[in-house]
């Protein structure tokens, strides 16, 4: 693919990104869609299936997260799921049409030992099923990243979550610098980087733009960028936050697409609050991946029959169908 120096940039300023984000909506969506059609297959939306393989009891204090042990949240904790069970669920996800299988663990960081070895087996098993494999396990070092690469891991998800300034309002138990180190280890091992964040936590547009600026400074850009809207869970410090407006979601997706035209932009948590039409608008604005399946990690996702109807609506239609 030809890279246009003007369009694939690593030197965006926060001001420039804010200006992109704040322009008239139709201009913004139009430009995002133009870039989407140049750099991405125009009719493909990836289905990624998500599974929590170790749930709750996490020592970190991420203010949005129901799995943090710091808060009183009504979720069931569970230890690492047996590999056979994970692979059974992966096979089921593949049969339902998933392209990628993502496994999340409520760990602060990866520790060498039996549990990490089991994770490596899960990755091998998922790849053997012909699925892309992604994991999100918290912080890790280069040798651990290398072992994941050798097991066949496609991508590692580790989010920046928000801009550098707002970050300390959300998480105190690890720094932005720690996150960047993990991302460097992933890149050093040659694993695809899946890195994005969350909107709707009380941050400003400037904080969102600052996060995109850090992401775009990676060369190459992250291969995938999940954009989550906060799922406010009772018991967490952000449990009372109001849902964001769907146009706010669309603006963030479009801005992400413009700033990183080659990335896969994933319309992630919070999608179940969007109508079918708002989701299609996000796709016009550059989203080309979703989480597909009844649950995210601990909270409900968009329902599968509704997603099947959404995907059916995206297909080309025959003349008989058009007559309806
Ligand atoms: N423990 C690992 C970590 O933090 O890197 C992996 C799992 S963690 C749950 C993965 C990501 O899920 C977080 O970085 C955050 O972006 C997202 N997330 C968690 N809770 C969320 C919520 N309530 N709403 C939206 N996104 C959320
Ligand atoms: C990401 O950016 N979003 C996913 C995935 N990466 C691991 C997680 C969303 C979690 C939403 C809250 C929950 O279900 O616990
Ligand atoms: Fe733990 Fe990850 Fe949740 Fe933070 S986001 S509390 S590290 S599971």
Short mmCIF file of N, CA, C and O and ligand atoms in Angstrom, two decimals, residues 50 64-67 102-104 136 157 159 161 194 196-198 226-229 231 233 266 268-270 291 295-300, ligand 2:
data_model
loop_
_atom_site.label_atom_id
_atom_site.label_comp_id
_atom_site.label_asym_id
_atom_site.label_seq_id
_atom_site.Cartn_x
_atom_site.Cartn_y
_atom_site.Cartn_z
N UNK A 50 -14.57 -11.91 23.01
CA UNK A 50 -13.84 -11.54 24.23
C UNK A 50 -14.18 -12.52 25.35
O UNK A 50 -15.35 -12.87 25.52
N UNK A 64 -12.35 2.92 36.73
CA UNK A 64 -13.47 2.48 35.88
C UNK A 64 -13.77 0.99 36.04
O UNK A 64 -14.77 0.49 35.57
N UNK A 65 -12.87 0.26 36.70
CA UNK A 65 -12.88 -1.20 36.50
C UNK A 65 -13.58 -1.99 37.59
O UNK A 65 -13.19 -1.94 38.77
N UNK A 66 -14.58 -2.77 37.21
CA UNK A 66 -15.30 -3.61 38.19
C UNK A 66 -14.44 -4.73 38.77
O UNK A 66 -14.81 -5.32 39.77
N UNK A 67 -13.28 -4.99 38.15
CA UNK A 67 -12.46 -6.11 38.60
C UNK A 67 -11.43 -5.72 39.65
O UNK A 67 -10.69 -6.57 40.15
N UNK A 102 -10.05 -12.87 21.95
CA UNK A 102 -9.28 -12.06 22.90
C UNK A 102 -9.51 -12.58 24.32
O UNK A 102 -10.66 -12.75 24.73
N UNK A 103 -8.44 -12.79 25.04
CA UNK A 103 -8.55 -13.31 26.41
C UNK A 103 -8.00 -12.28 27.39
O UNK A 103 -6.88 -11.78 27.22
N UNK A 104 -8.79 -11.98 28.41
CA UNK A 104 -8.37 -10.96 29.38
C UNK A 104 -8.20 -11.57 30.75
O UNK A 104 -8.97 -12.44 31.17
N UNK A 136 -4.85 -9.76 26.98
CA UNK A 136 -4.63 -8.55 27.75
C UNK A 136 -4.42 -8.98 29.20
O UNK A 136 -5.32 -9.50 29.85
N UNK A 157 -3.26 -6.55 23.88
CA UNK A 157 -4.04 -5.35 24.21
C UNK A 157 -3.54 -4.76 25.53
O UNK A 157 -3.48 -5.43 26.55
N UNK A 159 -4.10 -0.83 27.08
CA UNK A 159 -4.63 0.50 26.75
C UNK A 159 -3.93 1.62 27.51
O UNK A 159 -3.51 1.43 28.66
N UNK A 161 -5.75 4.19 28.04
CA UNK A 161 -7.00 4.57 28.72
C UNK A 161 -7.40 6.03 28.53
O UNK A 161 -8.53 6.33 28.24
N UNK A 194 -2.34 -3.57 20.28
CA UNK A 194 -3.75 -3.16 20.34
C UNK A 194 -3.84 -2.20 21.52
O UNK A 194 -3.69 -2.61 22.67
N UNK A 196 -5.75 1.47 23.03
CA UNK A 196 -6.71 2.57 22.89
C UNK A 196 -7.08 3.10 24.25
O UNK A 196 -6.23 3.20 25.14
N UNK A 197 -8.35 3.41 24.43
CA UNK A 197 -8.75 3.99 25.70
C UNK A 197 -10.24 4.06 25.89
O UNK A 197 -11.01 3.40 25.17
N UNK A 198 -10.61 4.88 26.87
CA UNK A 198 -12.01 4.96 27.30
C UNK A 198 -12.44 6.42 27.24
O UNK A 198 -11.69 7.31 27.68
N UNK A 226 -8.74 0.16 20.21
CA UNK A 226 -10.09 0.05 20.76
C UNK A 226 -10.54 1.37 21.39
O UNK A 226 -9.80 1.95 22.19
N UNK A 227 -11.71 1.81 21.02
CA UNK A 227 -12.31 2.99 21.66
C UNK A 227 -13.50 2.49 22.47
O UNK A 227 -14.49 1.99 21.92
N UNK A 228 -13.36 2.58 23.77
CA UNK A 228 -14.41 2.14 24.70
C UNK A 228 -15.15 3.36 25.24
O UNK A 228 -14.55 4.39 25.52
N UNK A 229 -16.47 3.22 25.39
CA UNK A 229 -17.19 4.21 26.20
C UNK A 229 -17.32 3.58 27.58
O UNK A 229 -17.55 2.36 27.69
N UNK A 231 -18.33 1.82 30.71
CA UNK A 231 -19.48 1.08 31.22
C UNK A 231 -19.46 1.38 32.73
O UNK A 231 -18.58 0.91 33.44
N UNK A 233 -20.07 1.01 36.33
CA UNK A 233 -20.49 -0.12 37.15
C UNK A 233 -20.61 0.33 38.61
O UNK A 233 -19.67 0.92 39.17
N UNK A 266 -11.52 -0.16 16.75
CA UNK A 266 -12.55 -1.06 17.31
C UNK A 266 -13.57 -0.28 18.14
O UNK A 266 -13.22 0.41 19.10
N UNK A 268 -15.72 -0.48 20.83
CA UNK A 268 -15.58 -1.51 21.88
C UNK A 268 -16.66 -1.42 22.94
O UNK A 268 -17.84 -1.44 22.60
N UNK A 269 -16.27 -1.32 24.21
CA UNK A 269 -17.29 -1.29 25.27
C UNK A 269 -18.22 -0.09 25.07
O UNK A 269 -17.83 0.93 24.53
N UNK A 270 -19.45 -0.23 25.52
CA UNK A 270 -20.42 0.86 25.41
C UNK A 270 -21.25 0.79 24.15
O UNK A 270 -22.18 1.56 23.95
N UNK A 291 -16.55 -5.99 19.28
CA UNK A 291 -16.59 -7.19 20.11
C UNK A 291 -17.93 -7.86 19.87
O UNK A 291 -18.99 -7.22 19.96
N UNK A 295 -21.12 -11.23 26.31
CA UNK A 295 -20.50 -10.44 27.37
C UNK A 295 -19.16 -9.88 26.92
O UNK A 295 -18.50 -10.45 26.06
N UNK A 296 -18.79 -8.77 27.55
CA UNK A 296 -17.44 -8.22 27.36
C UNK A 296 -16.56 -9.02 28.33
O UNK A 296 -16.46 -10.23 28.18
N UNK A 297 -15.98 -8.39 29.33
CA UNK A 297 -15.25 -9.20 30.33
C UNK A 297 -16.21 -9.58 31.46
O UNK A 297 -16.42 -10.76 31.74
N UNK A 298 -16.82 -8.55 32.07
CA UNK A 298 -17.75 -8.84 33.18
C UNK A 298 -19.12 -8.22 32.94
O UNK A 298 -20.04 -8.46 33.72
N UNK A 299 -19.26 -7.38 31.94
CA UNK A 299 -20.52 -6.66 31.71
C UNK A 299 -21.15 -7.10 30.38
O UNK A 299 -20.44 -7.62 29.51
N UNK A 300 -22.46 -6.90 30.24
CA UNK A 300 -23.12 -7.36 29.01
C UNK A 300 -22.67 -6.56 27.78
O UNK A 300 -22.41 -5.36 27.87
C1 LIG B 2 -10.67 -3.09 25.49
O1 LIG B 2 -10.18 -2.01 25.09
N1 LIG B 2 -11.93 -3.26 25.85
C2 LIG B 2 -12.18 -4.61 26.32
C3 LIG B 2 -10.83 -5.30 25.98
N2 LIG B 2 -9.99 -4.21 25.59
C4 LIG B 2 -10.20 -6.20 26.92
C5 LIG B 2 -12.63 -4.67 27.73
C6 LIG B 2 -13.89 -3.90 28.02
C7 LIG B 2 -14.29 -4.18 29.41
C8 LIG B 2 -15.61 -3.55 29.79
C9 LIG B 2 -15.97 -3.79 31.19
C10 LIG B 2 -16.19 -5.22 31.56
O2 LIG B 2 -16.93 -5.96 30.86
O3 LIG B 2 -15.65 -5.67 32.59
#
